[in-house]
Coordinates of C-alpha atoms in Angstrom, one line a residue:
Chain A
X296 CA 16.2 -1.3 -56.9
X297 CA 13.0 -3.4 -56.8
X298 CA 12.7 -5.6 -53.8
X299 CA 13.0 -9.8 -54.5
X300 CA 9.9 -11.2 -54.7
X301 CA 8.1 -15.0 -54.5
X302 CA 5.0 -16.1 -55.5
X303 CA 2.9 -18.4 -53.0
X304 CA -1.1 -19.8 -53.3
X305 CA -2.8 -20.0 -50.3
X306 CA -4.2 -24.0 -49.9
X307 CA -6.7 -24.9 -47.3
X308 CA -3.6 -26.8 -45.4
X309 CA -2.6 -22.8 -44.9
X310 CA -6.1 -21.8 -43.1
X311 CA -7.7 -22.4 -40.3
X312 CA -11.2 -22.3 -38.8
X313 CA -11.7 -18.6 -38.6
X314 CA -11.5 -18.9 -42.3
X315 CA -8.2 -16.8 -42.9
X316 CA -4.5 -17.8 -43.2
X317 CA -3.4 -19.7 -39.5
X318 CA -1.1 -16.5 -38.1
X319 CA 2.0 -18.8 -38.0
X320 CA 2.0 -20.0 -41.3
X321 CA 2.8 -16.3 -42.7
X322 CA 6.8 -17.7 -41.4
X323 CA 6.1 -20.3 -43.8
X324 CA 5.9 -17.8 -46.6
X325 CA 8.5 -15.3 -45.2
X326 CA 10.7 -18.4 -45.2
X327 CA 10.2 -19.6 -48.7
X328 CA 10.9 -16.1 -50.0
X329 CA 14.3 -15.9 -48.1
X330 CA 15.1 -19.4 -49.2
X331 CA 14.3 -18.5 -53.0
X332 CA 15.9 -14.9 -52.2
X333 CA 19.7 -16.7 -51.4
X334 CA 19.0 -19.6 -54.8
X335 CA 18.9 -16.2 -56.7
X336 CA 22.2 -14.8 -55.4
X337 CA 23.4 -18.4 -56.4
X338 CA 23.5 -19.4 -52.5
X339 CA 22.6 -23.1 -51.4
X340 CA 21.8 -23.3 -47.9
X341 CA 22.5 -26.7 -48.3
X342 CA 25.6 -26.8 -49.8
X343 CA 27.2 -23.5 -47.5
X344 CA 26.4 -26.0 -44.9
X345 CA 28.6 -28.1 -45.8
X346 CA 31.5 -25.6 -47.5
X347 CA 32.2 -23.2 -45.8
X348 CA 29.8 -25.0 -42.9
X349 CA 27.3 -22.6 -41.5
X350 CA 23.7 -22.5 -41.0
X351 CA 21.6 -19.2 -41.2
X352 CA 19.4 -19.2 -37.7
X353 CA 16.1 -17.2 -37.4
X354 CA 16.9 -15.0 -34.3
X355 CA 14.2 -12.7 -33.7
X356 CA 10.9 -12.5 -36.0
X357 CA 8.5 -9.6 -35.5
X358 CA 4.9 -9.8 -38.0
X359 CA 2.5 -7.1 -38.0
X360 CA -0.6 -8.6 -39.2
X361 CA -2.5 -5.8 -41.7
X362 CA -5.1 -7.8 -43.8
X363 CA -6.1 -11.7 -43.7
X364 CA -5.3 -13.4 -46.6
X365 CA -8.0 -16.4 -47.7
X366 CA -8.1 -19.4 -49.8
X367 CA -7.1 -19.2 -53.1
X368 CA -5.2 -16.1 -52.6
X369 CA -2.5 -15.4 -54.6
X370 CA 0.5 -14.1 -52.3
X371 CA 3.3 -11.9 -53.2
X372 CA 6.4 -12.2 -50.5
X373 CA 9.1 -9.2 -50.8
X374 CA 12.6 -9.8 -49.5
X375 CA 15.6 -7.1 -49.0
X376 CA 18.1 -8.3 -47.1
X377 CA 20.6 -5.8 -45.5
X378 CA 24.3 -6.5 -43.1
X379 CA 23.4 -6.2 -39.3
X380 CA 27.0 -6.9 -37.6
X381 CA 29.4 -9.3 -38.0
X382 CA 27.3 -12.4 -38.6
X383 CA 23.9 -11.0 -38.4
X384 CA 21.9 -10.3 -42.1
X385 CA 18.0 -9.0 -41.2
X386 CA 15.5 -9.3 -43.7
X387 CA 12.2 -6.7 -44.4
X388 CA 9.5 -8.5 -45.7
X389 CA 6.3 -7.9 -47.0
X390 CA 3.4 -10.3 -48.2
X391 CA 1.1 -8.5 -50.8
X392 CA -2.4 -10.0 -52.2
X393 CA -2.2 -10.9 -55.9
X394 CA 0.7 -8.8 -57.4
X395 CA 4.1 -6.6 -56.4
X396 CA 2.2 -3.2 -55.4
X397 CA -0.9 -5.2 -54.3
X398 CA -2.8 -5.1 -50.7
X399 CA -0.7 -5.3 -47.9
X400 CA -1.2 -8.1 -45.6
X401 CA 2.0 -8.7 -43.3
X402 CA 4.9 -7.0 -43.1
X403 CA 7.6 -8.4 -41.0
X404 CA 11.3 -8.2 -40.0
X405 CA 13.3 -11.3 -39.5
X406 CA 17.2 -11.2 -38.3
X407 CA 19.1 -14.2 -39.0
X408 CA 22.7 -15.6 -37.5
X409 CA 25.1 -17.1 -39.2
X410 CA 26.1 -20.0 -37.0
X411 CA 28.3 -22.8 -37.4
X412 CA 26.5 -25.6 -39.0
X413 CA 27.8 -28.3 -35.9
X414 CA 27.6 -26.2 -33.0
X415 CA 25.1 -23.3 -33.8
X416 CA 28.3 -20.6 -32.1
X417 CA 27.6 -17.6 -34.5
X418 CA 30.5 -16.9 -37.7
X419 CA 31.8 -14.3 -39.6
X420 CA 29.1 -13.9 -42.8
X421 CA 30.9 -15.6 -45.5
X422 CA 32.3 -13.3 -47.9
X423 CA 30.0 -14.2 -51.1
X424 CA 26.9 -13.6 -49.0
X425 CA 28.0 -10.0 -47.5
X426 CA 28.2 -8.9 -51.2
X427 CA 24.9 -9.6 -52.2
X428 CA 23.5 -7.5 -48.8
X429 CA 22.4 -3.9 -48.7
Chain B
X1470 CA -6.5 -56.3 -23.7
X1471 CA -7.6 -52.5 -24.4
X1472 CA -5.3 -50.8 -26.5
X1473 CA -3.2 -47.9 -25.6
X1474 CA -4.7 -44.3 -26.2
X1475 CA -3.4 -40.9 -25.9
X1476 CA -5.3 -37.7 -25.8
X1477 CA -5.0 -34.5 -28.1
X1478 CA -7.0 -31.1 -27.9
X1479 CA -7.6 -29.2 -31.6
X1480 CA -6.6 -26.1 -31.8
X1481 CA -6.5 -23.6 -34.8
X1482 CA -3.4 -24.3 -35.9
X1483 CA -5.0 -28.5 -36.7
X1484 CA -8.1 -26.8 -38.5
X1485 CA -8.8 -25.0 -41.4
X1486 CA -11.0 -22.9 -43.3
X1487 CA -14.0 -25.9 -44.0
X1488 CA -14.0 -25.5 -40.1
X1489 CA -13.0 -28.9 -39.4
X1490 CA -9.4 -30.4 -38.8
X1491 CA -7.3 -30.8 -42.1
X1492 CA -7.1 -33.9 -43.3
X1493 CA -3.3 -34.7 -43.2
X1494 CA -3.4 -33.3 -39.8
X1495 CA -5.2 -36.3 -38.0
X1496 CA -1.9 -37.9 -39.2
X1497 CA -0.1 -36.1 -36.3
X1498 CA -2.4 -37.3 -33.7
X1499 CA -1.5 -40.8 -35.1
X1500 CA 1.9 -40.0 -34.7
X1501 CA 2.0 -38.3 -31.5
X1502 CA 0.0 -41.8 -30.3
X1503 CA 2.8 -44.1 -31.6
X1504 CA 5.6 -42.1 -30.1
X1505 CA 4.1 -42.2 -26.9
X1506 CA 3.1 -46.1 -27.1
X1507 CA 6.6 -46.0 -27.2
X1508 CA 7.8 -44.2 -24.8
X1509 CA 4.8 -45.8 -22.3
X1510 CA 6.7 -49.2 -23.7
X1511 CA 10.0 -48.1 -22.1
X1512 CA 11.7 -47.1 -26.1
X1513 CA 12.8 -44.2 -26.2
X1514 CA 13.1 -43.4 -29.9
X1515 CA 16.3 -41.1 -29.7
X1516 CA 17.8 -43.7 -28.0
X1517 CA 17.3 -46.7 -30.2
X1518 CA 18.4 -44.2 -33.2
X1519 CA 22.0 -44.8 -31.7
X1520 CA 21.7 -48.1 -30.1
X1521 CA 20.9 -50.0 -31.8
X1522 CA 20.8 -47.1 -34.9
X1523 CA 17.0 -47.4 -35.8
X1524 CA 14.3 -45.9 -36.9
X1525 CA 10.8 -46.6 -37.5
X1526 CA 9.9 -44.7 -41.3
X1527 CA 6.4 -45.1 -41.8
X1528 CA 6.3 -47.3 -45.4
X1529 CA 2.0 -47.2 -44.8
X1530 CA -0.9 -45.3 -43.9
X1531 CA -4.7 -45.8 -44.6
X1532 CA -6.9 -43.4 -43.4
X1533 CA -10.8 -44.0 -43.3
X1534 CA -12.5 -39.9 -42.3
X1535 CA -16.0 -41.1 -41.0
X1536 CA -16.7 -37.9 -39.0
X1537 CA -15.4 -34.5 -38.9
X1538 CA -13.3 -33.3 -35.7
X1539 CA -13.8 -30.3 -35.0
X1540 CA -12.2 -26.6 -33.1
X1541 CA -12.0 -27.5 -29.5
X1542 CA -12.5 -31.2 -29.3
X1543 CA -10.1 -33.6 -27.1
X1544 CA -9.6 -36.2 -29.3
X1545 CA -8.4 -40.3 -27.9
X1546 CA -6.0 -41.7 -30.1
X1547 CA -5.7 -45.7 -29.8
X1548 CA -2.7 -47.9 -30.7
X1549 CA -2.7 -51.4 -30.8
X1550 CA 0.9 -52.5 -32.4
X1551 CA 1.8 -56.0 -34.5
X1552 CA 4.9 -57.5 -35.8
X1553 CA 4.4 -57.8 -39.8
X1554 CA 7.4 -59.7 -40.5
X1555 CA 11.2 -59.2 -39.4
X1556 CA 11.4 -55.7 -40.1
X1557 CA 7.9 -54.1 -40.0
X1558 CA 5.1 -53.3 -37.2
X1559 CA 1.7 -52.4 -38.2
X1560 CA -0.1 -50.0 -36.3
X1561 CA -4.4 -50.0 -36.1
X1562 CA -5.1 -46.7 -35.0
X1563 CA -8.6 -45.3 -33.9
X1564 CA -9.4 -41.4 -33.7
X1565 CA -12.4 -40.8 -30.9
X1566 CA -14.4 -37.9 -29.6
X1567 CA -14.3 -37.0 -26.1
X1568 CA -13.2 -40.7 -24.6
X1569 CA -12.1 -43.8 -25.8
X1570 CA -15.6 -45.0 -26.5
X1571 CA -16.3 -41.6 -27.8
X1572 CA -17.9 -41.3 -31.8
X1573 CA -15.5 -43.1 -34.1
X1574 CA -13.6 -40.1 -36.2
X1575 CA -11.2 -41.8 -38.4
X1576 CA -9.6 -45.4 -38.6
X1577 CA -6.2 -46.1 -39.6
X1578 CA -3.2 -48.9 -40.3
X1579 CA 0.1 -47.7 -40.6
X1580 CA 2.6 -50.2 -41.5
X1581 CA 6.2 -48.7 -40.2
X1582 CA 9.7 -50.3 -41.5
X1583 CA 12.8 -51.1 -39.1
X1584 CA 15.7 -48.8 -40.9
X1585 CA 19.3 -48.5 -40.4
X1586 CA 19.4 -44.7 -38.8
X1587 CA 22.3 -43.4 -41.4
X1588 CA 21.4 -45.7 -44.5
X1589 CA 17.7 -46.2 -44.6
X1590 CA 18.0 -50.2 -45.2
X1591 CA 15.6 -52.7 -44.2
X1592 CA 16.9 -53.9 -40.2
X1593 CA 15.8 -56.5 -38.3
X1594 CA 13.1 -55.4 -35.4
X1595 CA 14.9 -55.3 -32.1
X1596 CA 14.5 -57.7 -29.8
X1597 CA 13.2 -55.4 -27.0
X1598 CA 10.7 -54.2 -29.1
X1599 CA 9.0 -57.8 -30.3
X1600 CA 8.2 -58.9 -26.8
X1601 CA 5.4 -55.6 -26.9
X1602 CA 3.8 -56.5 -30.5
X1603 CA 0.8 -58.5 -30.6
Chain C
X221 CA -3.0 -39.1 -72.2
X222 CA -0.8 -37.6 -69.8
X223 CA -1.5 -37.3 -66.0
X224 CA -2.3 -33.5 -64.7
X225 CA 1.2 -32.3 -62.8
X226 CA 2.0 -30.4 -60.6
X227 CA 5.2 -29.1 -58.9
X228 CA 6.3 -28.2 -55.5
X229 CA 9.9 -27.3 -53.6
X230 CA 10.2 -28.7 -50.6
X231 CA 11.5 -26.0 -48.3
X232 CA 12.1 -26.6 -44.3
X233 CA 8.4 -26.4 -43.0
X234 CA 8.0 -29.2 -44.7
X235 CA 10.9 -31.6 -43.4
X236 CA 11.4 -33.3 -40.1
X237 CA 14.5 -34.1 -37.6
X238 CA 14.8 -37.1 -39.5
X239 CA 16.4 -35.3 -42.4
X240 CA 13.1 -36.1 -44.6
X241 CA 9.9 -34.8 -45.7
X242 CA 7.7 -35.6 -42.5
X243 CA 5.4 -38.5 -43.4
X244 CA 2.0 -36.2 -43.3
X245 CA 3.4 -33.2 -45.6
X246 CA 3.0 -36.0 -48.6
X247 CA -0.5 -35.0 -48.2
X248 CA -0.6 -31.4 -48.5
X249 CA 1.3 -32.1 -51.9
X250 CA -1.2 -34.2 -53.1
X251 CA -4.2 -32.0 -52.0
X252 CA -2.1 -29.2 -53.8
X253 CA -2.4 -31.0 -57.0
X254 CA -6.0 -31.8 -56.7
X255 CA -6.8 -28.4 -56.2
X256 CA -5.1 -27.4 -59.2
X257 CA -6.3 -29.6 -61.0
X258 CA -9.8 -28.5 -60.5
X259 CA -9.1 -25.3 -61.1
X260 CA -6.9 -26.3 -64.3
X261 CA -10.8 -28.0 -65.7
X262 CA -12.4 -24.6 -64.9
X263 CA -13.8 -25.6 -61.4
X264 CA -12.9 -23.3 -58.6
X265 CA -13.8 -24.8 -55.7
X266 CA -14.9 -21.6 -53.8
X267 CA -17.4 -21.1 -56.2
X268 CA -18.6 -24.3 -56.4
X269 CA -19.4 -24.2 -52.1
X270 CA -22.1 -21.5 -53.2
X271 CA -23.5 -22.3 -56.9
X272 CA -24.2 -25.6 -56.4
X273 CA -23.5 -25.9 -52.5
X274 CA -21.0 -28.8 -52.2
X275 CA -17.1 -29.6 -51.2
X276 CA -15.5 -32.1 -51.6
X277 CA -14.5 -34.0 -48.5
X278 CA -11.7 -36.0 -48.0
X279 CA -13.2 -39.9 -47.4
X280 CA -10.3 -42.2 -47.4
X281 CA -6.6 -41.5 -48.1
X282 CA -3.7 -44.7 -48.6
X283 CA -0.3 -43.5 -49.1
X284 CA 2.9 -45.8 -49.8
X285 CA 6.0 -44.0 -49.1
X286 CA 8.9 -45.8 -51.5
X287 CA 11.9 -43.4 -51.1
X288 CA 11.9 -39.8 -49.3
X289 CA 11.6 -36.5 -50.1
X290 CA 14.5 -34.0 -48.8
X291 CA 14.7 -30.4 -48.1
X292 CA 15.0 -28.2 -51.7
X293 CA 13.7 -31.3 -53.8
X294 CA 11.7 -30.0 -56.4
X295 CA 8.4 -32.3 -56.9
X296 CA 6.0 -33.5 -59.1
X297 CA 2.9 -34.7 -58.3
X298 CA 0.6 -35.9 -60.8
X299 CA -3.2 -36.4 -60.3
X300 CA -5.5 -38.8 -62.5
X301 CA -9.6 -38.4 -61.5
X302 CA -11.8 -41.2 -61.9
X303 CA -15.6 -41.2 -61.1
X304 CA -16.3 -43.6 -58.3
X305 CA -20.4 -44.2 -57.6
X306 CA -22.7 -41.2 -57.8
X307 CA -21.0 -38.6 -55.1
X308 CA -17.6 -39.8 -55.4
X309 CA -14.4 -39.3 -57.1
X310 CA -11.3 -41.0 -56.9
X311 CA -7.6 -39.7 -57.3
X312 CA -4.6 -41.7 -58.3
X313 CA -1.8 -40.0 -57.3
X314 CA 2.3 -40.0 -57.4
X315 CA 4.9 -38.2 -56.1
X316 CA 8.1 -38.0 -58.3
X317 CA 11.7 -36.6 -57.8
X318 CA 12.7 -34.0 -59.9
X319 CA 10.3 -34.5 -63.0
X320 CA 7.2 -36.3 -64.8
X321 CA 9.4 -39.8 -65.3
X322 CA 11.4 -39.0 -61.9
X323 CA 12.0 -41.1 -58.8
X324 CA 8.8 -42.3 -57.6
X325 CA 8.3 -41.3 -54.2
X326 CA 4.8 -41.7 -53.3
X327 CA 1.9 -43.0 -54.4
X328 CA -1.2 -42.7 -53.4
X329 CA -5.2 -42.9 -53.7
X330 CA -7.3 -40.6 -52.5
X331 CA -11.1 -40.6 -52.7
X332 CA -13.2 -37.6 -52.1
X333 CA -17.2 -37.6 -51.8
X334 CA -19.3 -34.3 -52.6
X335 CA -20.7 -33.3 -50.0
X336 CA -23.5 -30.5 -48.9
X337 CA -21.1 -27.4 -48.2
X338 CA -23.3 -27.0 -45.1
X339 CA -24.6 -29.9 -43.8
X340 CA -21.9 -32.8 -44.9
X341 CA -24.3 -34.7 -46.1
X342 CA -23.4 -36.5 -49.6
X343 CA -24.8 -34.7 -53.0
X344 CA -24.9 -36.3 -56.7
X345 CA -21.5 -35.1 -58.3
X346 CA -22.1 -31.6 -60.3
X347 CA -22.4 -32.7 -64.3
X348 CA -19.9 -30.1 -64.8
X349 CA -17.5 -32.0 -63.2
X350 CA -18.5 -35.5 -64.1
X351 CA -17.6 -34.5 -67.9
X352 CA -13.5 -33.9 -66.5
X353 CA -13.6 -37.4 -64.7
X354 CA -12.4 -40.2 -66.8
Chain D
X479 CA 1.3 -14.4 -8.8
X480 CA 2.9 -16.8 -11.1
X481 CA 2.1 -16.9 -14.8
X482 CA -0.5 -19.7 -16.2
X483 CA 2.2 -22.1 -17.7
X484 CA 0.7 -24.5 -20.4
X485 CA 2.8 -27.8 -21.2
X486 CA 4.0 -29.3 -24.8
X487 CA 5.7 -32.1 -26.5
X488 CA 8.1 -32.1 -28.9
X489 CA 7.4 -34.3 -31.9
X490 CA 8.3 -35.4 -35.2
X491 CA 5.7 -33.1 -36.9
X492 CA 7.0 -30.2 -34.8
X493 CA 11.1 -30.0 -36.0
X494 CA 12.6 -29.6 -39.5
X495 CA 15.8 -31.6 -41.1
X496 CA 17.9 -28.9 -39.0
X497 CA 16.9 -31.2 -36.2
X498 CA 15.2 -28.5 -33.4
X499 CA 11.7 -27.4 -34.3
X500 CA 10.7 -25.0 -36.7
X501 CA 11.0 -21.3 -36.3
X502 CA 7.1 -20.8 -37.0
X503 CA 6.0 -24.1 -34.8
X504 CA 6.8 -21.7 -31.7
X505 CA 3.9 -19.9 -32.5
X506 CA 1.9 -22.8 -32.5
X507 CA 2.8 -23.5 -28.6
X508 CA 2.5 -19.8 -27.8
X509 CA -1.3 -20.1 -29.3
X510 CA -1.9 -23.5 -27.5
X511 CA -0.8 -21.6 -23.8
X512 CA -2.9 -18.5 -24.9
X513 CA -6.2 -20.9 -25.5
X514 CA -5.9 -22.6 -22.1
X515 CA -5.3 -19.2 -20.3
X516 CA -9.2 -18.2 -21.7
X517 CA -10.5 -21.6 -21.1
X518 CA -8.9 -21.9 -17.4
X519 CA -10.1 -18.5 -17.0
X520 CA -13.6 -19.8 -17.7
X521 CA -14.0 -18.1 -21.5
X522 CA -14.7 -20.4 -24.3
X523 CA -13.2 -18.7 -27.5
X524 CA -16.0 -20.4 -29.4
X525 CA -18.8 -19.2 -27.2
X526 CA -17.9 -15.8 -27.5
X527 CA -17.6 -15.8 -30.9
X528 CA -21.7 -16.4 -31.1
X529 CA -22.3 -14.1 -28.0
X530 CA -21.3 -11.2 -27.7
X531 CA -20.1 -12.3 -31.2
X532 CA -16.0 -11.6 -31.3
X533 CA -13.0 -13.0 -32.1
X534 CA -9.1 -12.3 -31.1
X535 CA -6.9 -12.1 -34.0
X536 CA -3.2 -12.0 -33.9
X537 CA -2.3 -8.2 -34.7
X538 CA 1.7 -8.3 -33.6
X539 CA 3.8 -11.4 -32.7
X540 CA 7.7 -10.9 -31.9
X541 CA 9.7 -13.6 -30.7
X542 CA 13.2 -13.5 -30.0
X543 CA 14.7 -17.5 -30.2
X544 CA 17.3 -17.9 -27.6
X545 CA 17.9 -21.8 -28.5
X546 CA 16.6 -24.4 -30.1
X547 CA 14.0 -26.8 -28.9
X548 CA 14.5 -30.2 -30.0
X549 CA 12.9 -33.7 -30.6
X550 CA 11.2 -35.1 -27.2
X551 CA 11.4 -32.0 -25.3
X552 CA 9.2 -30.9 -22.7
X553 CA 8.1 -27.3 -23.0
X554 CA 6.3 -24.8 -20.9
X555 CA 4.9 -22.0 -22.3
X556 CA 3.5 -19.1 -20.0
X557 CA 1.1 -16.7 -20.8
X558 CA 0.7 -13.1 -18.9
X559 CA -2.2 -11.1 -19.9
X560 CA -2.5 -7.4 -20.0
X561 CA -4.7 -4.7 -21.3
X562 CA -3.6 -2.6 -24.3
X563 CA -6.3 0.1 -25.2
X564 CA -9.8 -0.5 -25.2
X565 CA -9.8 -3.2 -28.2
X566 CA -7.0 -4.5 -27.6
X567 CA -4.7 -7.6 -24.9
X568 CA -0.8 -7.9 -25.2
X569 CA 0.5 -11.4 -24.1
X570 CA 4.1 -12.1 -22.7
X571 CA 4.8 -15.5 -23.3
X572 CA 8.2 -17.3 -22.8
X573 CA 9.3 -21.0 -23.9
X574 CA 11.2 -22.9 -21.5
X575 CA 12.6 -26.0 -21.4
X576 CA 11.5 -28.5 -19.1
X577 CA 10.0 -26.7 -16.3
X578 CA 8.5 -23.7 -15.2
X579 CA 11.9 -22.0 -13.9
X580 CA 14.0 -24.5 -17.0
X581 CA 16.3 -22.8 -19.3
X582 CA 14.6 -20.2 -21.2
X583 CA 14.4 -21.2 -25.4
X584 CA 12.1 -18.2 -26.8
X585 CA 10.6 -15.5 -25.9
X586 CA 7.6 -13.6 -27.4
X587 CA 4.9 -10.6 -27.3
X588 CA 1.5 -11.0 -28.8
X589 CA -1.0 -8.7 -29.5
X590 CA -4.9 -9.6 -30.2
X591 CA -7.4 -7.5 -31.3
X592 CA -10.7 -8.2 -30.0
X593 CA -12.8 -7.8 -33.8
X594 CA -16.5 -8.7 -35.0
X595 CA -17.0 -12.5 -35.7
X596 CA -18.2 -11.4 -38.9
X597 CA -16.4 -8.5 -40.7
X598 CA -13.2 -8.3 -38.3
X599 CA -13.8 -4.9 -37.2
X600 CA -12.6 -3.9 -33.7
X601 CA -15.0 -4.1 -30.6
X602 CA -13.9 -3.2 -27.2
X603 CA -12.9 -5.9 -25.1
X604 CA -16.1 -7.8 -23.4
X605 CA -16.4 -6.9 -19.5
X606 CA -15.7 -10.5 -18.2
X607 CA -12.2 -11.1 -20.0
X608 CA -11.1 -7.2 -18.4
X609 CA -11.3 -8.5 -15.2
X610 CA -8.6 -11.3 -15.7
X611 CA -6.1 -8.8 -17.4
X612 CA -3.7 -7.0 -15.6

């Protein structure tokens, strides 16, 4: 099964003076892609916040930094989501230059929590996300 | 009277790949100088969101770029602060190298609105508040 | 004839605690657009910093903010350039909810000046791009 | 010996409409502490990038989020510095809330490759910044 993907230019607002993509705003991309990756499965963050009431928190984000990408770059983020415990989904990511099987630039890991959308106390995975998960 | 100023330092993450800060990002430093004019004014903005419940949306902003800042620089941002009717302030900002005489960087006015904190209507400017405008 | 368009999501980089897009995001929409727009007349800006030399630098920039922008809005920024004096352009630009005759959100004008690409110093507007400007 | 401890505000620019800041914001504090750790240990990044001519560029970040920072917050990030092969420095950095010993909000390892100014190839680490690493 091929990984999800999303599409993303690089604009100078991503860059910084070195000339390359600013090293924080790869989360920018690895967010987008696990945004667009739950509005395929036919999940809005923004309405499970409100039924059944949970939020997905970023816990822990590890990036190993391969290649810089540059201005005008056409970016390629992958997204497979697989079950890590009870309310714990963890992402593997990957942003490509230009297309799917393109240079590798980043890849990172990113574990979200399920948490409830008031308090931020971590909840069971709501049952129409866990079937979508590896 | 010599208007309020508050300091920044760029770093990489304000600049980008034409080597100088990004343009919208000056409008932090702006931003970071009202909040404190603020707080040096005794408002705390979190507070006044639930008593009286309002905030200031910026309705506004001008910028004039005369001079590039650049990787490294402290930059003074001034903040002198008038009342523009019963529901707005208006801001003249001033972005300076080095000190608050420094080379001139960028000019601003920023015209902010008294909201209601849950509807976003129009609110009278506290009373508090009008005895610090010009 | 129509305005160039283009769209952007907002996703949660791009909002602030006030539940909004934050008031200096606008920008990188509207830079977005411009970009595109060059590159949508055949410019790419890249190449245009080596064969002839210039950038275009961001000179002055007002924005009026009419309604906000919320997290997973889908915009559309259009982007109408108008020749301005010998080294300068000028960009009228709006920000709409949704689609081309959407909620207007922003407007804003933005003028730009070609510039040297290394020493800043203004340059006579490339006839290949006068012939694009209306 | 205590860790250099580098301070930061939270604003408006800095959180997102869940109301704490912004998963990938954290990295721009962690970057902020590491900058002021070369400078207070007399090495200006942009000097050294002319002579001996090299640059640091993230390699690996990993941050583990414990709890959300939030509008107004102070923060203190610290910044321990250690060798990692002859190219290479790994940062520990934590977040904390208000003060030095105040409860702990992230946590993170970064690693910098010391590379060529111009074509990002590793160097070995210049003599004068070994002697401040652990």
């Amino acid at each position: 099964m091929s990984a999800f993907q999303w599409p993303a230019r690089v604009y100078y607002e991503d860059t910084d003076a070195g000339g390359v993509v600013y090293y924080a705003n790869y989360l920018r991309y690895l967010e987008r892609a696990r945004t667009e990756w739950f509005r395929a499965h036919g999940h809005n963050q923004l309405a499970l916040a409100t039924d059944p009431g949970v939020l997905f928190a970023v816990a822990e984000v590890s990036v190993r930094y391969r290649r810089p990408a540059r201005l005008d770059d056409l970016l390629i983020t992958s997204c497979v989501a697989a079950r890590a415990g009870a309310a714990s989904v963890v992402f593997g990511q990957q942003i490509r230059r230009g297309r799917e099987d393109g240079e590798l630039l980043a890849e990172a890991t990113v574990r979200v929590v399920c948490v409830d959308a008031n308090g931020f106390q971590p909840r069971r995975l709501p049952p129409q996300i866990i079937g979508d998960l590896q």
